[in-house]
Amino acid sequence: MDSENIYDVVVAGSGPGGMTAALYASRANMTTLILERGAPGGQLINTAEIENYTGYKSIPGPDLASKMYEGALNFGADYQYGDIQDLIDHGSYKEIKASGKSYFARAVIIATGAEHKKLGVPGEESFNGRGVSYCAVCDGAFFKGKDIVVVGGGDSAVEEGNYLTQFADQVSIIHRRDELRAQKVLQDRAFNNDKIDFIWDSVVEEIMGDDSVSKVRLRNVKTGEVSELDTNGTFIYIGLVPNSQAFAGLGICDDQGWVITNEKMESKVPGIFAIGDVRQTVLRQVATAVGDGAVAGNEAFNYVEEFKDSLTKEKISQSIKESE
Ligand code: NAP
């Protein structure tokens, strides 16, 4: 076991929440490591414009991500690649196993976010990257002058549907009910967009094509009627699933995998906090993730301070050696 990598705080994930937590933790003079398996920014990287984060009328997601990244490292936090496989609670310290390495911390802040849920229909996997996409910002430009469908009725489907009309000729939003879940401002924008039409009360049962997507099979959930719709692409936005598999063994998640915390962002395991989209919460936004990150960074400081004398780096190092 490698006993070198001992930090006050390890932040798992570098979305807006994780980067804010790292800023607060390192500014409070704690040795802080951010572990991330992708690029800094989380879902920001795949978001064209953010227009509900205070201070910016509108800002491209990747631009906000790089500003947050600069801020996160400004007070000395380390940043390393790491795909987290396990988080072990040794009581006085925690062990994070990531990409074949072990890291140790007095406190861990889980900020691993969530990823797009899959439809689970035939063709979804086989046409992934050949007409099936979960990222309008990444793939929208491939659909210039084409017809596409967007599946879902929440903020993501409607916002990204609007975004995709700058490339596509026609965007059909397929929703399983006859009422959208999305914020009113996004709905109004879509209803007023000539390039968007809605297919209500319908689900996609299969995505079909040869080299790439050419049609989808739909079923009207009210009438049972099955139909086929020609399309060049299928963008799927039917919600999120938490990236919490690595923490399942700790018993800190609800039955859907969201990490349960109190208002201090504490999970039920002392020294383990959770923030942002991975947390069981009522609102998942950049602003809420940032707020969670500030609270967790501060609470992690209080936690580490409380045990600062009994939990020195030397004592942790000794415990690690004894357990080897
Ligand atoms: P969401 O809010 O959970 O909405 C998912 C949508 O997909 C719902 O309309 C749902 O239908 C539908 N759906 C779920 N499972 C389905 C299935 N198997 N087949 C067909 N349709 C299905 O997810 P989201 O839109 O990805 O948003 C995730 C979170 O990010 C939300 O908290 C959202 O507010 C936030 N967000 C915010 C912004 C913003 O503020 N600008 C932008 C994007 C996302 P029902 O309505 O019938 O359940």
mmCIF file of C-alpha atoms and ligand atoms in Angstrom:
data_model
loop_
_atom_site.group_PDB
_atom_site.id
_atom_site.type_symbol
_atom_site.label_atom_id
_atom_site.label_comp_id
_atom_site.label_asym_id
_atom_site.label_seq_id
_atom_site.Cartn_x
_atom_site.Cartn_y
_atom_site.Cartn_z
ATOM 1 C CA MET A 1 0.000 0.000 0.000
ATOM 2 C CA ASP A 2 1.297 3.419 -0.972
ATOM 3 C CA SER A 3 1.417 5.639 2.133
ATOM 4 C CA GLU A 4 2.628 8.773 0.357
ATOM 5 C CA ASN A 5 -0.633 10.238 -0.863
ATOM 6 C CA ILE A 6 -2.059 11.605 2.368
ATOM 7 C CA TYR A 7 -4.237 14.716 2.193
ATOM 8 C CA ASP A 8 -6.491 16.608 4.550
ATOM 9 C CA VAL A 9 -9.234 16.471 1.948
ATOM 10 C CA VAL A 10 -9.765 14.538 -1.258
ATOM 11 C CA VAL A 11 -12.475 15.890 -3.526
ATOM 12 C CA ALA A 12 -13.843 13.186 -5.823
ATOM 13 C CA GLY A 13 -14.890 14.912 -9.041
ATOM 14 C CA SER A 14 -14.335 18.308 -10.605
ATOM 15 C CA GLY A 15 -17.710 19.680 -11.620
ATOM 16 C CA PRO A 16 -18.787 23.089 -10.293
ATOM 17 C CA GLY A 17 -19.415 21.579 -6.834
ATOM 18 C CA GLY A 18 -16.098 19.756 -6.593
ATOM 19 C CA MET A 19 -14.113 22.756 -7.800
ATOM 20 C CA THR A 20 -15.815 25.046 -5.303
ATOM 21 C CA ALA A 21 -15.227 22.573 -2.469
ATOM 22 C CA ALA A 22 -11.543 22.377 -3.432
ATOM 23 C CA LEU A 23 -11.278 26.169 -3.510
ATOM 24 C CA TYR A 24 -12.788 26.467 -0.008
ATOM 25 C CA ALA A 25 -10.742 23.575 1.399
ATOM 26 C CA SER A 26 -7.405 24.756 0.023
ATOM 27 C CA ARG A 27 -8.128 28.402 0.929
ATOM 28 C CA ALA A 28 -8.662 27.158 4.495
ATOM 29 C CA ASN A 29 -5.089 25.897 4.297
ATOM 30 C CA MET A 30 -5.907 22.221 4.036
ATOM 31 C CA THR A 31 -3.907 19.989 1.744
ATOM 32 C CA THR A 32 -6.428 19.224 -0.962
ATOM 33 C CA LEU A 33 -6.517 16.850 -3.896
ATOM 34 C CA ILE A 34 -9.086 16.787 -6.667
ATOM 35 C CA LEU A 35 -9.402 13.389 -8.353
ATOM 36 C CA GLU A 36 -11.128 13.392 -11.731
ATOM 37 C CA ARG A 37 -11.544 10.759 -14.449
ATOM 38 C CA GLY A 38 -12.453 13.207 -17.217
ATOM 39 C CA ALA A 39 -11.796 16.838 -18.002
ATOM 40 C CA PRO A 40 -12.464 19.515 -15.368
ATOM 41 C CA GLY A 41 -16.001 20.880 -15.462
ATOM 42 C CA GLY A 42 -18.265 17.855 -15.332
ATOM 43 C CA GLN A 43 -21.492 18.473 -17.244
ATOM 44 C CA LEU A 44 -20.460 22.095 -17.890
ATOM 45 C CA ILE A 45 -18.218 20.841 -20.661
ATOM 46 C CA ASN A 46 -21.230 19.485 -22.538
ATOM 47 C CA THR A 47 -23.433 22.522 -22.003
ATOM 48 C CA ALA A 48 -23.582 25.181 -24.694
ATOM 49 C CA GLU A 49 -24.688 28.160 -22.640
ATOM 50 C CA ILE A 50 -25.330 28.712 -18.951
ATOM 51 C CA GLU A 51 -27.786 31.551 -18.401
ATOM 52 C CA ASN A 52 -28.855 30.895 -14.827
ATOM 53 C CA TYR A 53 -25.580 31.306 -12.970
ATOM 54 C CA THR A 54 -25.354 34.637 -11.205
ATOM 55 C CA GLY A 55 -22.821 37.085 -12.566
ATOM 56 C CA TYR A 56 -23.115 36.003 -16.182
ATOM 57 C CA LYS A 57 -25.905 36.958 -18.542
ATOM 58 C CA SER A 58 -24.844 33.918 -20.507
ATOM 59 C CA ILE A 59 -21.588 31.973 -20.642
ATOM 60 C CA PRO A 60 -20.551 28.869 -22.617
ATOM 61 C CA GLY A 61 -20.261 25.878 -20.258
ATOM 62 C CA PRO A 62 -16.624 25.112 -21.207
ATOM 63 C CA ASP A 63 -15.647 28.765 -20.505
ATOM 64 C CA LEU A 64 -17.200 28.635 -17.048
ATOM 65 C CA ALA A 65 -15.468 25.280 -16.474
ATOM 66 C CA SER A 66 -12.027 26.710 -17.223
ATOM 67 C CA LYS A 67 -12.656 29.770 -15.014
ATOM 68 C CA MET A 68 -13.740 27.486 -12.167
ATOM 69 C CA TYR A 69 -10.716 25.260 -12.719
ATOM 70 C CA GLU A 70 -8.367 28.251 -12.358
ATOM 71 C CA GLY A 71 -10.192 29.271 -9.182
ATOM 72 C CA ALA A 72 -10.082 25.769 -7.747
ATOM 73 C CA LEU A 73 -6.293 25.536 -8.075
ATOM 74 C CA ASN A 74 -5.629 29.135 -7.043
ATOM 75 C CA PHE A 75 -4.949 28.251 -3.394
ATOM 76 C CA GLY A 76 -2.744 25.242 -4.015
ATOM 77 C CA ALA A 77 -5.099 22.292 -4.499
ATOM 78 C CA ASP A 78 -3.575 19.382 -6.431
ATOM 79 C CA TYR A 79 -5.378 17.928 -9.426
ATOM 80 C CA GLN A 80 -4.826 14.382 -10.601
ATOM 81 C CA TYR A 81 -6.388 11.940 -13.004
ATOM 82 C CA GLY A 82 -8.162 9.143 -11.181
ATOM 83 C CA ASP A 83 -11.126 6.903 -11.903
ATOM 84 C CA ILE A 84 -12.423 6.070 -8.431
ATOM 85 C CA GLN A 85 -13.228 2.416 -7.842
ATOM 86 C CA ASP A 86 -13.631 2.338 -4.073
ATOM 87 C CA LEU A 87 -13.843 4.500 -0.968
ATOM 88 C CA ILE A 88 -12.969 2.737 2.271
ATOM 89 C CA ASP A 89 -13.760 4.155 5.684
ATOM 90 C CA HIS A 90 -10.934 3.296 8.086
ATOM 91 C CA GLY A 91 -12.590 5.401 10.779
ATOM 92 C CA SER A 92 -10.043 8.106 11.490
ATOM 93 C CA TYR A 93 -9.004 8.281 7.836
ATOM 94 C CA LYS A 94 -10.412 7.302 4.459
ATOM 95 C CA GLU A 95 -8.812 5.433 1.593
ATOM 96 C CA ILE A 96 -9.703 6.186 -2.007
ATOM 97 C CA LYS A 97 -8.740 3.626 -4.629
ATOM 98 C CA ALA A 98 -8.468 5.162 -8.066
ATOM 99 C CA SER A 99 -6.814 3.933 -11.255
ATOM 100 C CA GLY A 100 -4.610 1.434 -9.451
ATOM 101 C CA LYS A 101 -3.460 3.863 -6.733
ATOM 102 C CA SER A 102 -4.493 4.463 -3.136
ATOM 103 C CA TYR A 103 -4.996 7.965 -1.749
ATOM 104 C CA PHE A 104 -5.630 8.738 1.914
ATOM 105 C CA ALA A 105 -7.547 11.610 3.446
ATOM 106 C CA ARG A 106 -8.962 12.789 6.711
ATOM 107 C CA ALA A 107 -12.090 13.894 4.884
ATOM 108 C CA VAL A 108 -13.560 13.044 1.489
ATOM 109 C CA ILE A 109 -16.004 15.161 -0.473
ATOM 110 C CA ILE A 110 -17.932 13.130 -3.054
ATOM 111 C CA ALA A 111 -18.679 15.316 -6.076
ATOM 112 C CA THR A 112 -18.899 12.697 -8.796
ATOM 113 C CA GLY A 113 -22.117 14.032 -10.313
ATOM 114 C CA ALA A 114 -24.491 12.122 -12.495
ATOM 115 C CA GLU A 115 -24.657 10.935 -16.076
ATOM 116 C CA HIS A 116 -27.371 10.640 -18.678
ATOM 117 C CA LYS A 117 -29.800 7.792 -18.267
ATOM 118 C CA LYS A 118 -30.090 5.338 -21.154
ATOM 119 C CA LEU A 119 -33.377 4.505 -22.864
ATOM 120 C CA GLY A 120 -32.502 0.833 -22.996
ATOM 121 C CA VAL A 121 -34.116 0.198 -26.398
ATOM 122 C CA PRO A 122 -32.736 -1.782 -29.359
ATOM 123 C CA GLY A 123 -30.411 0.324 -31.504
ATOM 124 C CA GLU A 124 -29.455 2.756 -28.745
ATOM 125 C CA GLU A 125 -26.115 1.135 -28.069
ATOM 126 C CA SER A 126 -25.310 -0.018 -31.607
ATOM 127 C CA PHE A 127 -25.943 3.456 -33.092
ATOM 128 C CA ASN A 128 -24.186 5.326 -30.280
ATOM 129 C CA GLY A 129 -21.878 7.784 -32.082
ATOM 130 C CA ARG A 130 -23.622 7.016 -35.400
ATOM 131 C CA GLY A 131 -26.710 9.133 -34.840
ATOM 132 C CA VAL A 132 -27.413 8.430 -31.175
ATOM 133 C CA SER A 133 -26.051 11.099 -28.864
ATOM 134 C CA TYR A 134 -26.369 12.371 -25.301
ATOM 135 C CA CYS A 135 -24.483 15.598 -26.004
ATOM 136 C CA ALA A 136 -25.858 18.322 -28.280
ATOM 137 C CA VAL A 137 -22.783 20.511 -27.814
ATOM 138 C CA CYS A 138 -20.460 17.702 -28.863
ATOM 139 C CA ASP A 139 -22.475 16.350 -31.790
ATOM 140 C CA GLY A 140 -24.976 19.019 -32.865
ATOM 141 C CA ALA A 141 -22.806 20.356 -35.677
ATOM 142 C CA PHE A 142 -22.905 16.952 -37.419
ATOM 143 C CA PHE A 143 -26.619 17.483 -38.022
ATOM 144 C CA LYS A 144 -26.516 20.642 -40.102
ATOM 145 C CA GLY A 145 -29.576 20.689 -42.368
ATOM 146 C CA LYS A 146 -30.840 17.362 -40.975
ATOM 147 C CA ASP A 147 -33.947 16.241 -39.102
ATOM 148 C CA ILE A 148 -33.453 14.970 -35.589
ATOM 149 C CA VAL A 149 -35.451 13.816 -32.614
ATOM 150 C CA VAL A 150 -34.880 14.678 -28.971
ATOM 151 C CA VAL A 151 -36.290 12.296 -26.376
ATOM 152 C CA GLY A 152 -37.476 13.653 -23.009
ATOM 153 C CA GLY A 153 -39.504 16.488 -21.540
ATOM 154 C CA GLY A 154 -37.250 17.974 -18.840
ATOM 155 C CA ASP A 155 -34.908 20.969 -18.822
ATOM 156 C CA SER A 156 -32.179 19.102 -20.694
ATOM 157 C CA ALA A 157 -34.382 17.872 -23.550
ATOM 158 C CA VAL A 158 -36.029 21.242 -24.110
ATOM 159 C CA GLU A 159 -32.892 23.356 -23.646
ATOM 160 C CA GLU A 160 -30.792 21.136 -25.884
ATOM 161 C CA GLY A 161 -33.670 20.858 -28.373
ATOM 162 C CA ASN A 162 -33.629 24.640 -28.676
ATOM 163 C CA TYR A 163 -29.847 24.620 -29.047
ATOM 164 C CA LEU A 164 -29.965 21.990 -31.793
ATOM 165 C CA THR A 165 -32.222 24.147 -34.006
ATOM 166 C CA GLN A 166 -29.172 26.233 -34.907
ATOM 167 C CA PHE A 167 -27.938 23.200 -36.858
ATOM 168 C CA ALA A 168 -30.906 20.988 -37.690
ATOM 169 C CA ASP A 169 -33.765 21.805 -40.073
ATOM 170 C CA GLN A 170 -36.323 20.175 -37.818
ATOM 171 C CA VAL A 171 -36.203 19.013 -34.185
ATOM 172 C CA SER A 172 -39.004 16.754 -32.950
ATOM 173 C CA ILE A 173 -39.222 16.508 -29.176
ATOM 174 C CA ILE A 174 -40.723 13.156 -28.191
ATOM 175 C CA HIS A 175 -42.217 13.118 -24.727
ATOM 176 C CA ARG A 176 -44.045 10.332 -22.922
ATOM 177 C CA ARG A 177 -46.695 12.698 -21.520
ATOM 178 C CA ASP A 178 -48.608 15.663 -22.957
ATOM 179 C CA GLU A 179 -47.021 18.192 -20.623
ATOM 180 C CA LEU A 180 -43.386 19.171 -20.293
ATOM 181 C CA ARG A 181 -41.447 19.010 -17.037
ATOM 182 C CA ALA A 182 -38.998 21.718 -18.179
ATOM 183 C CA GLN A 183 -38.866 25.256 -16.712
ATOM 184 C CA LYS A 184 -41.487 27.584 -18.181
ATOM 185 C CA VAL A 185 -38.902 29.893 -19.785
ATOM 186 C CA LEU A 186 -37.427 26.958 -21.717
ATOM 187 C CA GLN A 187 -40.873 25.672 -22.700
ATOM 188 C CA ASP A 188 -41.920 29.082 -24.051
ATOM 189 C CA ARG A 189 -38.739 29.303 -26.084
ATOM 190 C CA ALA A 190 -39.393 25.878 -27.611
ATOM 191 C CA PHE A 191 -43.097 26.543 -28.287
ATOM 192 C CA ASN A 192 -42.077 29.721 -30.115
ATOM 193 C CA ASN A 193 -39.366 28.028 -32.149
ATOM 194 C CA ASP A 194 -40.597 27.255 -35.695
ATOM 195 C CA LYS A 195 -38.084 24.457 -36.088
ATOM 196 C CA ILE A 196 -39.413 22.507 -33.092
ATOM 197 C CA ASP A 197 -42.439 20.249 -33.071
ATOM 198 C CA PHE A 198 -43.672 17.960 -30.309
ATOM 199 C CA ILE A 199 -44.734 14.351 -30.416
ATOM 200 C CA TRP A 200 -46.750 13.853 -27.235
ATOM 201 C CA ASP A 201 -47.647 10.751 -25.239
ATOM 202 C CA SER A 202 -45.051 8.745 -27.118
ATOM 203 C CA VAL A 203 -42.026 6.613 -26.364
ATOM 204 C CA VAL A 204 -39.203 5.440 -28.601
ATOM 205 C CA GLU A 205 -39.263 1.662 -28.859
ATOM 206 C CA GLU A 206 -36.414 1.163 -31.319
ATOM 207 C CA ILE A 207 -33.727 3.176 -33.088
ATOM 208 C CA MET A 208 -33.118 1.891 -36.604
ATOM 209 C CA GLY A 209 -30.822 2.441 -39.570
ATOM 210 C CA ASP A 210 -28.005 0.963 -41.630
ATOM 211 C CA ASP A 211 -24.683 2.794 -41.298
ATOM 212 C CA SER A 212 -26.308 5.451 -39.154
ATOM 213 C CA VAL A 213 -29.713 6.250 -37.691
ATOM 214 C CA SER A 214 -32.458 6.653 -40.296
ATOM 215 C CA LYS A 215 -35.665 6.209 -38.293
ATOM 216 C CA VAL A 216 -37.197 5.541 -34.897
ATOM 217 C CA ARG A 217 -40.143 3.355 -34.006
ATOM 218 C CA LEU A 218 -42.604 5.127 -31.730
ATOM 219 C CA ARG A 219 -45.494 3.920 -29.600
ATOM 220 C CA ASN A 220 -48.266 6.186 -28.477
ATOM 221 C CA VAL A 221 -48.738 5.263 -24.818
ATOM 222 C CA LYS A 222 -52.409 6.354 -24.833
ATOM 223 C CA THR A 223 -53.634 4.703 -28.038
ATOM 224 C CA GLY A 224 -51.031 1.948 -28.363
ATOM 225 C CA GLU A 225 -50.508 2.981 -31.995
ATOM 226 C CA VAL A 226 -47.051 2.145 -33.363
ATOM 227 C CA SER A 227 -45.466 4.325 -36.067
ATOM 228 C CA GLU A 228 -42.099 4.976 -37.682
ATOM 229 C CA LEU A 229 -40.526 8.397 -38.021
ATOM 230 C CA ASP A 230 -37.661 9.186 -40.413
ATOM 231 C CA THR A 231 -34.809 10.951 -38.652
ATOM 232 C CA ASN A 232 -31.069 11.436 -38.961
ATOM 233 C CA GLY A 233 -30.307 11.540 -35.267
ATOM 234 C CA THR A 234 -31.626 10.760 -31.794
ATOM 235 C CA PHE A 235 -30.585 12.897 -28.832
ATOM 236 C CA ILE A 236 -31.565 11.289 -25.541
ATOM 237 C CA TYR A 237 -32.244 13.414 -22.446
ATOM 238 C CA ILE A 238 -34.422 11.362 -20.127
ATOM 239 C CA GLY A 239 -32.802 12.189 -16.813
ATOM 240 C CA LEU A 240 -29.747 11.382 -14.791
ATOM 241 C CA VAL A 241 -28.280 8.476 -12.860
ATOM 242 C CA PRO A 242 -25.831 9.158 -10.026
ATOM 243 C CA ASN A 243 -22.163 8.263 -10.375
ATOM 244 C CA SER A 244 -22.090 6.595 -6.976
ATOM 245 C CA GLN A 245 -21.312 2.937 -7.682
ATOM 246 C CA ALA A 246 -17.918 3.262 -5.975
ATOM 247 C CA PHE A 247 -19.620 4.320 -2.737
ATOM 248 C CA ALA A 248 -22.417 1.749 -2.678
ATOM 249 C CA GLY A 249 -20.629 -0.371 -0.052
ATOM 250 C CA LEU A 250 -20.697 2.459 2.505
ATOM 251 C CA GLY A 251 -24.489 2.387 2.830
ATOM 252 C CA ILE A 252 -24.732 6.151 2.286
ATOM 253 C CA CYS A 253 -27.002 6.101 -0.807
ATOM 254 C CA ASP A 254 -30.761 5.850 -1.216
ATOM 255 C CA ASP A 255 -32.312 3.042 -3.265
ATOM 256 C CA GLN A 256 -31.672 4.969 -6.510
ATOM 257 C CA GLY A 257 -28.029 5.620 -5.683
ATOM 258 C CA TRP A 258 -28.215 9.299 -4.687
ATOM 259 C CA VAL A 259 -26.015 10.034 -1.650
ATOM 260 C CA ILE A 260 -28.049 11.104 1.373
ATOM 261 C CA THR A 261 -26.688 14.103 3.294
ATOM 262 C CA ASN A 262 -27.813 16.593 5.907
ATOM 263 C CA GLU A 263 -27.684 20.368 5.424
ATOM 264 C CA LYS A 264 -23.955 20.328 6.254
ATOM 265 C CA MET A 265 -23.436 17.965 3.293
ATOM 266 C CA GLU A 266 -22.408 15.229 5.749
ATOM 267 C CA SER A 267 -23.217 11.659 4.804
ATOM 268 C CA LYS A 268 -23.901 9.258 7.631
ATOM 269 C CA VAL A 269 -20.188 8.311 7.672
ATOM 270 C CA PRO A 270 -18.230 10.911 9.669
ATOM 271 C CA GLY A 271 -15.685 12.641 7.432
ATOM 272 C CA ILE A 272 -17.465 11.754 4.178
ATOM 273 C CA PHE A 273 -19.443 14.544 2.536
ATOM 274 C CA ALA A 274 -21.395 14.672 -0.732
ATOM 275 C CA ILE A 275 -22.332 17.614 -2.935
ATOM 276 C CA GLY A 276 -23.946 18.575 -6.228
ATOM 277 C CA ASP A 277 -25.777 16.266 -8.595
ATOM 278 C CA VAL A 278 -24.732 13.001 -6.885
ATOM 279 C CA ARG A 279 -26.549 14.099 -3.725
ATOM 280 C CA GLN A 280 -30.205 13.411 -2.978
ATOM 281 C CA THR A 281 -31.587 16.906 -3.519
ATOM 282 C CA VAL A 282 -34.493 18.897 -4.971
ATOM 283 C CA LEU A 283 -32.567 20.978 -7.506
ATOM 284 C CA ARG A 284 -29.552 20.140 -9.672
ATOM 285 C CA GLN A 285 -27.986 23.302 -11.071
ATOM 286 C CA VAL A 286 -24.557 24.902 -11.301
ATOM 287 C CA ALA A 287 -25.622 27.341 -8.573
ATOM 288 C CA THR A 288 -26.773 24.634 -6.164
ATOM 289 C CA ALA A 289 -23.628 22.548 -6.748
ATOM 290 C CA VAL A 290 -21.475 25.604 -6.050
ATOM 291 C CA GLY A 291 -23.423 26.300 -2.835
ATOM 292 C CA ASP A 292 -23.062 22.673 -1.733
ATOM 293 C CA GLY A 293 -19.328 22.847 -2.461
ATOM 294 C CA ALA A 294 -18.866 25.921 -0.271
ATOM 295 C CA VAL A 295 -20.721 24.286 2.621
ATOM 296 C CA ALA A 296 -18.794 21.004 2.299
ATOM 297 C CA GLY A 297 -15.398 22.728 1.994
ATOM 298 C CA ASN A 298 -16.145 24.634 5.162
ATOM 299 C CA GLU A 299 -17.557 21.645 7.045
ATOM 300 C CA ALA A 300 -14.615 19.472 6.009
ATOM 301 C CA PHE A 301 -12.360 22.132 7.531
ATOM 302 C CA ASN A 302 -14.351 22.023 10.804
ATOM 303 C CA TYR A 303 -14.138 18.226 10.819
ATOM 304 C CA VAL A 304 -10.398 18.127 10.138
ATOM 305 C CA GLU A 305 -9.751 20.873 12.720
ATOM 306 C CA GLU A 306 -11.608 18.910 15.374
ATOM 307 C CA PHE A 307 -9.353 15.890 14.899
ATOM 308 C CA LYS A 308 -6.210 17.769 13.924
ATOM 309 C CA ASP A 309 -4.175 16.680 16.994
ATOM 310 C CA SER A 310 -5.401 13.104 17.213
ATOM 311 C CA LEU A 311 -5.233 12.654 13.448
ATOM 312 C CA THR A 312 -1.803 13.860 12.364
ATOM 313 C CA LYS A 313 -0.326 12.843 9.045
ATOM 314 C CA GLU A 314 2.218 10.744 10.970
ATOM 315 C CA LYS A 315 -0.508 8.865 12.826
ATOM 316 C CA ILE A 316 -2.382 8.178 9.601
ATOM 317 C CA SER A 317 0.861 7.018 8.017
ATOM 318 C CA GLN A 318 1.474 4.722 10.982
ATOM 319 C CA SER A 319 -2.068 3.275 10.762
ATOM 320 C CA ILE A 320 -1.623 2.645 7.048
ATOM 321 C CA LYS A 321 1.667 0.803 7.688
ATOM 322 C CA GLU A 322 0.082 -1.293 10.438
ATOM 323 C CA SER A 323 -2.720 -2.311 8.126
ATOM 324 C CA GLU A 324 -0.325 -3.346 5.345
HETATM 325 P P1 NAP B 1 -35.299 15.265 -15.641
HETATM 326 O O1 NAP B 1 -35.617 16.608 -15.119
HETATM 327 O O2 NAP B 1 -35.309 14.102 -14.721
HETATM 328 O O3 NAP B 1 -36.321 14.982 -16.841
HETATM 329 C C1 NAP B 1 -36.304 13.759 -17.512
HETATM 330 C C2 NAP B 1 -37.386 13.763 -18.565
HETATM 331 O O4 NAP B 1 -37.301 12.554 -19.309
HETATM 332 C C3 NAP B 1 -38.791 13.847 -17.978
HETATM 333 O O5 NAP B 1 -39.594 14.682 -18.743
HETATM 334 C C4 NAP B 1 -39.261 12.402 -18.016
HETATM 335 O O6 NAP B 1 -40.643 12.280 -18.232
HETATM 336 C C5 NAP B 1 -38.539 11.838 -19.215
HETATM 337 N N1 NAP B 1 -38.211 10.428 -19.056
HETATM 338 C C6 NAP B 1 -37.647 9.802 -17.990
HETATM 339 N N2 NAP B 1 -37.469 8.493 -18.224
HETATM 340 C C7 NAP B 1 -37.943 8.274 -19.474
HETATM 341 C C8 NAP B 1 -38.032 7.128 -20.304
HETATM 342 N N3 NAP B 1 -37.601 5.927 -19.894
HETATM 343 N N4 NAP B 1 -38.560 7.271 -21.534
HETATM 344 C C9 NAP B 1 -39.000 8.467 -21.964
HETATM 345 N N5 NAP B 1 -38.936 9.609 -21.238
HETATM 346 C C10 NAP B 1 -38.403 9.500 -20.006
HETATM 347 O O7 NAP B 1 -33.855 15.215 -16.351
HETATM 348 P P2 NAP B 1 -33.026 16.330 -17.158
HETATM 349 O O8 NAP B 1 -33.887 17.109 -18.040
HETATM 350 O O9 NAP B 1 -31.857 15.589 -17.716
HETATM 351 O O10 NAP B 1 -32.476 17.282 -16.015
HETATM 352 C C11 NAP B 1 -31.677 16.751 -14.960
HETATM 353 C C12 NAP B 1 -31.480 17.817 -13.898
HETATM 354 O O11 NAP B 1 -30.671 18.879 -14.417
HETATM 355 C C13 NAP B 1 -32.780 18.455 -13.463
HETATM 356 O O12 NAP B 1 -32.693 18.710 -12.085
HETATM 357 C C14 NAP B 1 -32.836 19.739 -14.259
HETATM 358 O O13 NAP B 1 -33.597 20.752 -13.651
HETATM 359 C C15 NAP B 1 -31.368 20.107 -14.339
HETATM 360 N N6 NAP B 1 -31.090 20.929 -15.538
HETATM 361 C C16 NAP B 1 -31.220 22.271 -15.442
HETATM 362 C C17 NAP B 1 -30.996 23.075 -16.550
HETATM 363 C C18 NAP B 1 -31.133 24.568 -16.418
HETATM 364 O O14 NAP B 1 -31.406 25.053 -15.334
HETATM 365 N N7 NAP B 1 -31.001 25.338 -17.477
HETATM 366 C C19 NAP B 1 -30.654 22.512 -17.774
HETATM 367 C C20 NAP B 1 -30.553 21.124 -17.840
HETATM 368 C C21 NAP B 1 -30.774 20.343 -16.720
HETATM 369 P P3 NAP B 1 -41.711 12.697 -17.097
HETATM 370 O O15 NAP B 1 -41.758 14.181 -17.127
HETATM 371 O O16 NAP B 1 -42.945 12.045 -17.561
HETATM 372 O O17 NAP B 1 -41.183 12.125 -15.812
#
